[in-house]
Tab-separated table of C-alpha atoms in Angstrom:
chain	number	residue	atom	x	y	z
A	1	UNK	CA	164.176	401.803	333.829
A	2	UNK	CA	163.334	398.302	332.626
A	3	UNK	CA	160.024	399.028	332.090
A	4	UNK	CA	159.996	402.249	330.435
A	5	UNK	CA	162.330	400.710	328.080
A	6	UNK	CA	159.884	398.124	327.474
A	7	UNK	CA	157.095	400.466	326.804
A	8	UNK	CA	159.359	402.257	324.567
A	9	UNK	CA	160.063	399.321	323.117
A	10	UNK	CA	156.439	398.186	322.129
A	11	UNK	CA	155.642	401.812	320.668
A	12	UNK	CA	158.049	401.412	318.657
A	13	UNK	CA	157.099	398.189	316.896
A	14	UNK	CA	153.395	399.464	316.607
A	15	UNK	CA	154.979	402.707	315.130
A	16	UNK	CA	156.567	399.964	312.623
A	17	UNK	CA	153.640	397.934	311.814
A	18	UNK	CA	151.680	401.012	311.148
A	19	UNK	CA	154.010	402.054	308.638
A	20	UNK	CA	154.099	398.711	307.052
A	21	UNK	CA	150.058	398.781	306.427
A	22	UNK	CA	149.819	402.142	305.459
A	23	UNK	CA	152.147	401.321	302.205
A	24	UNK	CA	150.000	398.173	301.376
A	25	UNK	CA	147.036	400.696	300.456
A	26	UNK	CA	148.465	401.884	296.926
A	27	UNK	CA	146.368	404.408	294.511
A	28	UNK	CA	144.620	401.741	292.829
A	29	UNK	CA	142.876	401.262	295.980
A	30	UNK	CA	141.940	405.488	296.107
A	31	UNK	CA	140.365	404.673	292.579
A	32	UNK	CA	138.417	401.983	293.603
A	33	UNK	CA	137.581	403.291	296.763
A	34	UNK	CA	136.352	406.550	295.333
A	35	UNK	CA	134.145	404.634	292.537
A	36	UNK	CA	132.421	402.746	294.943
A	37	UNK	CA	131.365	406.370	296.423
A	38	UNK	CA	130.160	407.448	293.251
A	39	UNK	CA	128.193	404.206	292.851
A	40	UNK	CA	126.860	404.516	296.047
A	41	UNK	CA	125.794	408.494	295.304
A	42	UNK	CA	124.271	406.799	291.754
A	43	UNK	CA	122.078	404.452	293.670
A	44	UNK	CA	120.460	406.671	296.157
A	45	UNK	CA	119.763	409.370	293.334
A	46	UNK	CA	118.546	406.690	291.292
A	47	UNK	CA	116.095	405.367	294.356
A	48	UNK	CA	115.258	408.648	294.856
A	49	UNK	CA	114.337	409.505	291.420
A	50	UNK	CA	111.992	406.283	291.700
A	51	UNK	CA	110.212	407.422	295.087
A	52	UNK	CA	109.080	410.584	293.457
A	53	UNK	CA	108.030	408.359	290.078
A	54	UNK	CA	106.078	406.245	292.346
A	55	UNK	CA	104.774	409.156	294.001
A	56	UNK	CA	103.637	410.752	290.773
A	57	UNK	CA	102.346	407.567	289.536
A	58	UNK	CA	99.582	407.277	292.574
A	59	UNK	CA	98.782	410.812	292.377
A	60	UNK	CA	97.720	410.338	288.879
A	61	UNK	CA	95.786	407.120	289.844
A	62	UNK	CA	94.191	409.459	292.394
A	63	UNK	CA	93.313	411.814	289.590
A	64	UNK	CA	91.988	409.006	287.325
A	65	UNK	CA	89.522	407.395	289.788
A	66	UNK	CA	87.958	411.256	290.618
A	67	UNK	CA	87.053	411.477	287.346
A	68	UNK	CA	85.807	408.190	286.845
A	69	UNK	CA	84.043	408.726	289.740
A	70	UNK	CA	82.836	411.705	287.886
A	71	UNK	CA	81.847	410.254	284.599
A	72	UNK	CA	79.931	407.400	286.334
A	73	UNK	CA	78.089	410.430	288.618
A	74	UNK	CA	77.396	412.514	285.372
A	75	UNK	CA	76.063	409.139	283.698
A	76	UNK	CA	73.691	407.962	286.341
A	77	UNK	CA	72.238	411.278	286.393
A	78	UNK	CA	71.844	411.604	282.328
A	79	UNK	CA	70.026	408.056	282.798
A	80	UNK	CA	67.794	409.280	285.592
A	81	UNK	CA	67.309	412.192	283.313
A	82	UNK	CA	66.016	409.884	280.308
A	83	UNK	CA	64.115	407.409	282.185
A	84	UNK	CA	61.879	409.792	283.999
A	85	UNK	CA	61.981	411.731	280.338
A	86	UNK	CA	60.504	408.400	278.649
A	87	UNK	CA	58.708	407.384	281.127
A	88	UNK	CA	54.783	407.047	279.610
A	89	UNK	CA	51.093	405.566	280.678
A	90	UNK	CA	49.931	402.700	278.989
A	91	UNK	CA	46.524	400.888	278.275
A	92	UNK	CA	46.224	397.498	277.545
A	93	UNK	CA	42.825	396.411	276.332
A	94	UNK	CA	41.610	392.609	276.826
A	95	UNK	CA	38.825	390.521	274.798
A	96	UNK	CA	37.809	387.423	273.444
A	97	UNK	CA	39.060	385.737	270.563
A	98	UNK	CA	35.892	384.028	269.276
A	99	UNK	CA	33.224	387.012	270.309
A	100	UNK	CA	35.370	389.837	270.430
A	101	UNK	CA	33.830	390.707	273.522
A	102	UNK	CA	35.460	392.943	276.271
A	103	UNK	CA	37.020	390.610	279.310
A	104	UNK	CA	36.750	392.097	282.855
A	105	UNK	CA	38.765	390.810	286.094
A	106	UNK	CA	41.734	389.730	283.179
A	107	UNK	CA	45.377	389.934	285.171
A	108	UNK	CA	47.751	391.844	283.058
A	109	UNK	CA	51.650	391.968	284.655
A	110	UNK	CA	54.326	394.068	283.520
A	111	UNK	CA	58.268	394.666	284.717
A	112	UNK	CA	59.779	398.349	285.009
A	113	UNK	CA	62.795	399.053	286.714
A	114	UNK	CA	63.374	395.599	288.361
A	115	UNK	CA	59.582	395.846	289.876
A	116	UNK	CA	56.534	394.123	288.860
A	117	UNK	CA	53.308	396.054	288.359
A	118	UNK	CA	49.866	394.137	288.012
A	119	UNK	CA	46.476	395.225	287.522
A	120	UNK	CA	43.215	393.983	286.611
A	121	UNK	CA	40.981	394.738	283.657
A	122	UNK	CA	37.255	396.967	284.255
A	123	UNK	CA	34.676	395.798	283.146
A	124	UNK	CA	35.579	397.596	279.707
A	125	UNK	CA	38.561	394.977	279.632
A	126	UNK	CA	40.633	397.705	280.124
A	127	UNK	CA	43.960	398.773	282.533
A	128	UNK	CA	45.789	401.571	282.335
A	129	UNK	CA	49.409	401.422	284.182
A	130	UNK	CA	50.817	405.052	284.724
A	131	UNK	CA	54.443	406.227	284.280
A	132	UNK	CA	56.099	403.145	283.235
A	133	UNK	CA	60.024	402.859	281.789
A	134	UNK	CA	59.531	399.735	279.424
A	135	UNK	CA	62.234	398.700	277.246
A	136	UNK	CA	61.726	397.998	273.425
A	137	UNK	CA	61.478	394.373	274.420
A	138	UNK	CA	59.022	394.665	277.398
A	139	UNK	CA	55.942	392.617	276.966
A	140	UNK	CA	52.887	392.718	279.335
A	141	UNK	CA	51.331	389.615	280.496
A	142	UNK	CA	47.761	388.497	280.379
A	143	UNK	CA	45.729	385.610	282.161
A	144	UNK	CA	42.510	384.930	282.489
A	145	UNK	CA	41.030	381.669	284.453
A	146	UNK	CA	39.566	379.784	281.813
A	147	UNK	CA	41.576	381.237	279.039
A	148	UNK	CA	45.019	380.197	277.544
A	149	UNK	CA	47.458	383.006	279.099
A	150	UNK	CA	48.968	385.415	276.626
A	151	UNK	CA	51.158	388.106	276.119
A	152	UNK	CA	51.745	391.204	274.247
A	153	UNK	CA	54.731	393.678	273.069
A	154	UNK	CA	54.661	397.443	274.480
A	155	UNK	CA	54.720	398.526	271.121
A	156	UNK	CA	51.392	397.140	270.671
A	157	UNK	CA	49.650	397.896	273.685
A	158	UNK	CA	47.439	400.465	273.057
A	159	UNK	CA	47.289	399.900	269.502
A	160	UNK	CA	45.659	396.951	269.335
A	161	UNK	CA	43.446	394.496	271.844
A	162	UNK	CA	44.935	391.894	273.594
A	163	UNK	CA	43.254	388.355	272.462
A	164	UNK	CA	42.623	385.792	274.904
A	165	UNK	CA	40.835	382.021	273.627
A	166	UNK	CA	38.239	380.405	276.148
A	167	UNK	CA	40.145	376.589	276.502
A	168	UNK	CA	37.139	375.627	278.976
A	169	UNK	CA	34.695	374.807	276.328
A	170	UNK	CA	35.810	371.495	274.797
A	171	UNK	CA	32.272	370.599	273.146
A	172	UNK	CA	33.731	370.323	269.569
A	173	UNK	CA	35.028	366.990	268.698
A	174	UNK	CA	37.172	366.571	265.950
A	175	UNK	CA	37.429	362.323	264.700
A	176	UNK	CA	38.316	360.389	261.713
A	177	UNK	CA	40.177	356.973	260.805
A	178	UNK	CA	43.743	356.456	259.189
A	179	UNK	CA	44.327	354.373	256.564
A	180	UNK	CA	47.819	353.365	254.396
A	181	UNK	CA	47.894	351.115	251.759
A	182	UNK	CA	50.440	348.725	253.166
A	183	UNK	CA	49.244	345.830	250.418
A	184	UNK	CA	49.127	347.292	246.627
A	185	UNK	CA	47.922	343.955	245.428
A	186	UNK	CA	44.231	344.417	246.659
A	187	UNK	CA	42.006	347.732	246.049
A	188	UNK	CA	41.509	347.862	249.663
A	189	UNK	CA	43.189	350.428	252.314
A	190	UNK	CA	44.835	349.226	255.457
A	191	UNK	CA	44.070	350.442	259.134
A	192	UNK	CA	46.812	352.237	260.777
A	193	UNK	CA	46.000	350.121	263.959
A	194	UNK	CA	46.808	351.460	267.558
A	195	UNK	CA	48.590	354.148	269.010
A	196	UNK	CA	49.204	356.672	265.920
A	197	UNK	CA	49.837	360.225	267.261
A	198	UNK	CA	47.524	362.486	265.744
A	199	UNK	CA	47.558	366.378	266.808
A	200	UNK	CA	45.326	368.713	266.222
A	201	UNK	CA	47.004	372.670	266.023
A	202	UNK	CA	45.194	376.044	266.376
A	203	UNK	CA	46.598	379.170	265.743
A	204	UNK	CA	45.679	381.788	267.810
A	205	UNK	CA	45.495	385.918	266.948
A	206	UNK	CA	47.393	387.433	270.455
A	207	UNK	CA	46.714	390.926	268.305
A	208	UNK	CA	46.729	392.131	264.833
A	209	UNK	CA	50.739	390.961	264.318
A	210	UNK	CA	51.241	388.144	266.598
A	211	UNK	CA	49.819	384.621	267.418
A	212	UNK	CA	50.549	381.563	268.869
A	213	UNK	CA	50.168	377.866	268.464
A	214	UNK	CA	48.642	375.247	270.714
A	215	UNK	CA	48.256	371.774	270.146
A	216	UNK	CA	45.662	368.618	271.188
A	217	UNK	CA	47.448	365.552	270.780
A	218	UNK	CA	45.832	361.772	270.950
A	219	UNK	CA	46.320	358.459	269.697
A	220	UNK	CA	44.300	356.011	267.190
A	221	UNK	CA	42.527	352.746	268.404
A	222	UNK	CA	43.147	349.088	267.266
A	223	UNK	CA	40.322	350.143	264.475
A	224	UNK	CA	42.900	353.340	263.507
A	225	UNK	CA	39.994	355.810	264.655
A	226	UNK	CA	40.887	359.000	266.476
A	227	UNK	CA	39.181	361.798	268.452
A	228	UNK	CA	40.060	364.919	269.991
A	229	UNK	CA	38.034	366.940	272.311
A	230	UNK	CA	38.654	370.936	271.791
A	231	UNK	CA	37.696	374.192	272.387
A	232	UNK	CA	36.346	376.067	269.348
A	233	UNK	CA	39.294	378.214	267.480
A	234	UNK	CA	38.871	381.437	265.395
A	235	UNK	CA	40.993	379.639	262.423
A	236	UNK	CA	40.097	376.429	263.047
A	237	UNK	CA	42.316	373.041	263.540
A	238	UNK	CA	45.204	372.184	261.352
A	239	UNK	CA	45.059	367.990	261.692
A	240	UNK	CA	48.879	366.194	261.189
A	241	UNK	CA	49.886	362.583	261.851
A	242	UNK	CA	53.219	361.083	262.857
A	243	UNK	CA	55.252	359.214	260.817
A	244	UNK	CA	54.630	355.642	260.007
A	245	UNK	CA	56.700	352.616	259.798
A	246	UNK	CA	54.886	349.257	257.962
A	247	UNK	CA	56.007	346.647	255.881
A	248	UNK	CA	54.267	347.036	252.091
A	249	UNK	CA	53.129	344.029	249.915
A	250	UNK	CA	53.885	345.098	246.565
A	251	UNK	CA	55.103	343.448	243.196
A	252	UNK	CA	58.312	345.199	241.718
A	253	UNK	CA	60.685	344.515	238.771
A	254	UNK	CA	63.379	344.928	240.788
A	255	UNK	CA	64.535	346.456	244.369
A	256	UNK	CA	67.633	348.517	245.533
A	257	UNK	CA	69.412	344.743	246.577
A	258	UNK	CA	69.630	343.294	243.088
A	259	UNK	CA	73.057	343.988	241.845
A	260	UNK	CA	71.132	343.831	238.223
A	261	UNK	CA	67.746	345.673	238.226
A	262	UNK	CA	67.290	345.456	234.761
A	263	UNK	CA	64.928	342.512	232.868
A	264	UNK	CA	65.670	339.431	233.122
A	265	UNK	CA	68.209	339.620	235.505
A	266	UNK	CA	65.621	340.847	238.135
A	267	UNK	CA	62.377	338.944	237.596
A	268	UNK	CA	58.870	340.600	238.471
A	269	UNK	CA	57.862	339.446	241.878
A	270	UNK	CA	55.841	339.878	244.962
A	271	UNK	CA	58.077	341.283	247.709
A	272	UNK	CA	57.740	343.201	251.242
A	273	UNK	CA	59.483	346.468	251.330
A	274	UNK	CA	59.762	348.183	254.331
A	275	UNK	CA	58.436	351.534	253.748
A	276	UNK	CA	57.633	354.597	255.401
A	277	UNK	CA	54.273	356.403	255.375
A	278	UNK	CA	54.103	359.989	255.800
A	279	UNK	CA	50.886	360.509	255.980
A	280	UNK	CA	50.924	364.320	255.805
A	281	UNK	CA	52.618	364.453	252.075
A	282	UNK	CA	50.237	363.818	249.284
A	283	UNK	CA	50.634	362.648	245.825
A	284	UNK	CA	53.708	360.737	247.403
A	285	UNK	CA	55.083	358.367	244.806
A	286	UNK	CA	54.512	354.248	244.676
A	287	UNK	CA	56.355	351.814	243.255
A	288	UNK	CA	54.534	350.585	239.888
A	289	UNK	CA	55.429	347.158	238.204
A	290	UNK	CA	54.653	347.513	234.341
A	291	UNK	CA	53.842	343.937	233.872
A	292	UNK	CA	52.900	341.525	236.422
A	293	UNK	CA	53.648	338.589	234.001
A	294	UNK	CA	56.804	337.547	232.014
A	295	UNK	CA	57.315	334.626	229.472
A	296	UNK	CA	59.605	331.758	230.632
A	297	UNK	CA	60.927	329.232	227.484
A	298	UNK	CA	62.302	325.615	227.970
A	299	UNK	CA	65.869	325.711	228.191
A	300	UNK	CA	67.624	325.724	224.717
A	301	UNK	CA	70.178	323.331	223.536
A	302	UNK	CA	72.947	325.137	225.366
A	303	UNK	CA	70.868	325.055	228.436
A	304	UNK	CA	70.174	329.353	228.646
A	305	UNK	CA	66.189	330.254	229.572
A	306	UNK	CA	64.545	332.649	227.471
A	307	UNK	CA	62.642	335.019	229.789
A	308	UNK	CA	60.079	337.541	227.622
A	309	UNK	CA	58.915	340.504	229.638
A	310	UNK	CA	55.428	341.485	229.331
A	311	UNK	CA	53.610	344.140	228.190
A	312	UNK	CA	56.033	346.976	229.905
A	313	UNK	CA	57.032	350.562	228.921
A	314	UNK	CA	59.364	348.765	226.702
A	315	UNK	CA	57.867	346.318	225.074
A	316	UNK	CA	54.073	348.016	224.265
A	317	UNK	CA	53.097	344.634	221.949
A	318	UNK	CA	53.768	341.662	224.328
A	319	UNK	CA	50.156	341.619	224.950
A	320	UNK	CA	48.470	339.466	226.566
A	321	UNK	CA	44.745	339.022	225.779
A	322	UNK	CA	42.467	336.950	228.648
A	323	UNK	CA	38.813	336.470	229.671
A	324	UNK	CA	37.594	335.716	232.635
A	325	UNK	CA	36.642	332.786	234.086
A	326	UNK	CA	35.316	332.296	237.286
A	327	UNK	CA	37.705	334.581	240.253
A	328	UNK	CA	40.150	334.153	237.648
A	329	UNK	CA	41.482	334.769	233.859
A	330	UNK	CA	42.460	332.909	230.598
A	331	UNK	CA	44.364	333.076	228.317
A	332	UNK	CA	42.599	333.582	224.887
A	333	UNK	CA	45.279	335.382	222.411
A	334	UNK	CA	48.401	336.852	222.291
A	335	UNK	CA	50.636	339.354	220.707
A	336	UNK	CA	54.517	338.984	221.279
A	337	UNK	CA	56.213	340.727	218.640
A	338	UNK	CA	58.827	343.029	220.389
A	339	UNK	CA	62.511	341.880	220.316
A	340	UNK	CA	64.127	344.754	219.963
A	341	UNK	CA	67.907	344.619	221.823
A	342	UNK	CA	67.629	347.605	223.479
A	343	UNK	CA	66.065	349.073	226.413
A	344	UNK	CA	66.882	345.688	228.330
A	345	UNK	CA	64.686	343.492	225.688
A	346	UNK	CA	66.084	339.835	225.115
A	347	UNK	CA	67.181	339.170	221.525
A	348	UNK	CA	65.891	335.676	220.265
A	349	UNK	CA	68.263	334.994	218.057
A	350	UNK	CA	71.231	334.314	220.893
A	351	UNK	CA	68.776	330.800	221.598
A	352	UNK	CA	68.893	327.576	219.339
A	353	UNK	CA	66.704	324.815	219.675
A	354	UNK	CA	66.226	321.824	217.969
A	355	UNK	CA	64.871	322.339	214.232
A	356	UNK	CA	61.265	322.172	213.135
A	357	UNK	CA	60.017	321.879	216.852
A	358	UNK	CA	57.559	323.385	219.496
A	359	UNK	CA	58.621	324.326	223.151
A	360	UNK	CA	56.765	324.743	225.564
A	361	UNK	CA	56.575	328.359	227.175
A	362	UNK	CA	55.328	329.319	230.872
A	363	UNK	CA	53.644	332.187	231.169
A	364	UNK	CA	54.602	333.171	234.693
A	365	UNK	CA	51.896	335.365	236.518
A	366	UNK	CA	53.185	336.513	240.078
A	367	UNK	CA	49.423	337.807	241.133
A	368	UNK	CA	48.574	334.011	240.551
A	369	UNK	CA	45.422	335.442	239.236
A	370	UNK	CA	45.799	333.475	235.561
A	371	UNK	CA	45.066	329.785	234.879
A	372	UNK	CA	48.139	328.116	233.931
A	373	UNK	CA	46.876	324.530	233.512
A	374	UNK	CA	45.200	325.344	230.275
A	375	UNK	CA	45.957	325.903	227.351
A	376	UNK	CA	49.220	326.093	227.430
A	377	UNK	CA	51.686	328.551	225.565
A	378	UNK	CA	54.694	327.097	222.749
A	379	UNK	CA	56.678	328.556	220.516
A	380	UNK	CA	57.282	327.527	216.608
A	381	UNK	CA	61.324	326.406	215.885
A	382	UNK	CA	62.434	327.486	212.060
A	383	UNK	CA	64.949	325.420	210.465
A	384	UNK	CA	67.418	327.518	211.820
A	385	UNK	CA	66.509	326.517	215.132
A	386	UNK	CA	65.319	329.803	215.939
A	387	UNK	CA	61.782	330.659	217.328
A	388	UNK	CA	60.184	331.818	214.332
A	389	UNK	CA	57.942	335.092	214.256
A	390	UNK	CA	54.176	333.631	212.969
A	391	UNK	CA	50.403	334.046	213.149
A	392	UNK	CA	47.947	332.117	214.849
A	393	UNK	CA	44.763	330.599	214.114
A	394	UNK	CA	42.940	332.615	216.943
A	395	UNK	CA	44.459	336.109	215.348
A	396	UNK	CA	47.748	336.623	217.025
A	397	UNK	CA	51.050	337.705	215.971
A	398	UNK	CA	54.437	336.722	217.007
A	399	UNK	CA	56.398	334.360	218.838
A	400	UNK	CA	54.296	332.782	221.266
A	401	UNK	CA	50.848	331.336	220.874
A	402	UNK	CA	48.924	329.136	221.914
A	403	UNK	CA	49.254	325.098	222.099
A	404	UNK	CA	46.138	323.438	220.237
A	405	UNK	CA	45.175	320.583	222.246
C-alpha cells in the first residue's frame, strides 16, 4: 500500500508541474512561434528562387561561349577565305646603281604568314616568289656580297628595280683642308688643326621613290687636311664638318660683359672671344669694329678725359689721313669735325681747359700699326676754355691737328 501511494503520489506532482508549464506558453508565444515558420518558409523560397537564378545564369554563359565559339570559327574561316583570295606572285628585279646592269646570285628574303621565303636572283637579276600573303607594310630584302644591303616595299616590287651600290670599290678619294679665321687682325686663315670630324654622305636610289643615306666619316691632321676613301655614288658626296670651338682674336667696340657698350664707355680694343665655327653655314656674320682708333685728350681742369671716336658709322668726318712709312703709318692730316650729341658722340663743350692753350691729344691705335712718337696731335683752347673748331696749315678741319714741332 505504501508504495502505490507513493507512486500515486509522484504522478500527481508531475500531473501538477505539467500544468504549471503549459500556462507559461501564452499567445504571444503562438505569434511568434508561427512568424518564425513563415520566415523560415520565406528563406527557403527565397534560396530556391536563387538556385534556379544561378542555374539560368550558367546556362546563358553556356549559350554565350557557343556562339563565341561560333563567331571566332566563322572569322578564322572568312580570314582563310581572304588570305588565300589575296594571295599573289611577285617579281623582284635586282641591278646596279652606277651601271644599271642586271645582278645575278642577289639574296632577296621576304616574311608571309610567320615564314621566311628566300630566293636568289637569275642571271636576269630576277626572282619570282609565288603565292605570297604580304601585308601593306611587307618589304623584301636584298643583299648582295660586295654591295650595301637594301630593301624594298611590296608595293614596289614589280614596278620598279631594286638598286643595289658596289661599296667594294673605294678608288675615289675625296681630300681637302679646313680653315677658320680664328684671328681677324691678319688677312690670313687659320688651320683647323687635328681631329675635326669630317663626313662624307651619299644618297642612294633603292628604286624610283625611295633611298637611303650612308656616310664615310674621318678626321683632319695637325695640318687640318682630310681624306676619305669611297666607293663611287650615282649622286655624288655631300661633304659636312662638325662643329668647332676656338678662341677668336678680334678688335670690338664693345662685348656682351660691358654693362655700357656704347662709346666711350666701352673703348675699341683687341679682345679674345670665344666663338663657335660652324663651318657648314655660310655668309655667317663677324663682328666688325668701325674704327680701330679713338682720340684720347689730357684731362681737363675738372679732371674728365675727352675720348673722340674715330671715323665710325657715326661720326663719317673724324678722318684720319696717314702714309706709310716703313711696316707702318703716319699721321699726315686730319679731319675731326663731328660733335654731334647724339648717336653716343661726346659733346665738347661739357670740357674746360685753361684759356688760350694747346693740349696734347693721343691718338690711340689698338692694331699698334700707327707711329705715335711723331708728330704728335693737340688741340687749340678758345678763350672760353673750350677746344675751338679751326683749320690747319696742312688742310684740315676741326678740332684736332697736328703739333708743329
Amino acid at each position: 500500500m505504501k508504495s502505490k501511494f507513493t507512486i500515486l503520489t509522484v504522478m500527481t506532482f508531475a500531473i501538477l508541474i505539467a500544468g504549471c508549464s503549459k500556462d507559461k506558453f501564452n499567445e504571444n508565444d503562438a505569434i511568434n512561434a508561427q512568424k518564425d515558420l513563415l520566415n523560415l518558409k520565406y528563406q527557403h523560397e527565397l534560396d530556391l528562387e536563387t538556385l534556379k537564378q544561378k542555374g539560368a545564369t550558367a546556362m546563358q554563359q553556356l549559350i554565350n561561349t557557343a556562339a563565341l565559339e561560333q563567331l571566332k570559327l566563322n572569322d578564322s574561316l572568312k580570314i582563310k577565305s581572304n588570305i588565300a583570295a589575296r594571295k599573289q606572285d611577285y617579281t623582284v628585279r635586282v641591278v646596279d646603281v652606277i651601271s644599271n646592269a642586271p645582278l645575278a646570285d642577289a639574296d632577296v628574303t621576304v616574311s608571309s604568314e610567320g615564314k621566311i621565303f628566300a630566293a636568289k636572283t637569275n642571271a636576269q637579276g630576277i626572282v619570282t616568289f609565288t603565292a605570297l600573303y604580304l601585308f601593306p607594310t611587307s618589304t623584301f630584302l636584298v643583299s648582295k656580297t660586295g654591295y650595301a644591303a637594301t630593301q624594298i616595299s611590296q608595293q614596289f616590287a614589280g614596278n620598279s628595280n631594286v638598286k643595289l651600290w658596289n661599296t667594294t670599290d673605294l678608288t675615289n678619294e675625296i681630300t681637302g683642308s679646313l680653315y677658320i679665321e680664328t684671328d681677324l687682325t691678319n688677312n690670313i686663315p687659320e688651320k683647323v688643326g687635328a681631329k675635326v670630324l669630317v663626313t662624307a654622305a651619299a644618297n642612294i636610289p633603292t628604286n624610283s621613290s625611295e633611298s637611303y643615306t650612308v656616310y664615310f666619316p674621318t678626321y683632319t691632321d695637325a695640318a687640318g687636311v682630310y681624306s676619305i676613301k669611297v666607293p663611287a655614288a650615282p649622286n655624288g658626296y655631300t661633304l659636312t664638318f662638325e662643329q668647332i670651338s676656338a678662341d677668336q682674336k678680334l678688335y670690338v667696340n664693345a662685348t656682351e660683359d660691358n654693362a655700357v657698350t656704347s662709346f666711350p664707355s666701352s673703348l675699341p680694343r683687341l679682345t679674345t672671344v670665344k666663338t663657335y665655327f660652324n663651318v657648314n653655314s655660310y655668309n655667317a656674320p663677324v663682328p666688325a669694329v668701325y674704327s680701330a682708333y679713338y682720340f684720347k685728350a689730357t684731362p681737363d681742369k675738372a679732371g674728365k678725359i675727352l675720348y673722340i671716336p674715330g671715323n665710325t658709322n657715326y661720326s663719317y668726318y673724324n678722318q684720319v689721313l696717314l702714309s706709310t712709312l716703313g711696316d707702318k703709318f703716319q699721321v699726315e692730316k686730319l679731319n675731326i669735325n663731328s660733335t654731334n650729341t647724339q648717336n653716343g658722340n661726346v659733346d665738347m663743350g661739357l670740357y674746360t681747359y685753361d684759356a688760350n692753350t694747346k693740349i696734347d691729344v693721343e691718338i690711340v691705335d689698338i692694331t699698334g700699326n700707327t707711329i705715335q712718337s711723331a708728330p704728335k696731335l693737340m688741340a687749340n683752347i678758345g678763350s672760353n676754355g673750350k677746344i675751338a673748331y679751326t683749320y690747319s696749315a696742312e688742310g684740315g678741319n676741326g678740332y684736332i691737328h697736328l703739333k708743329k714741332r
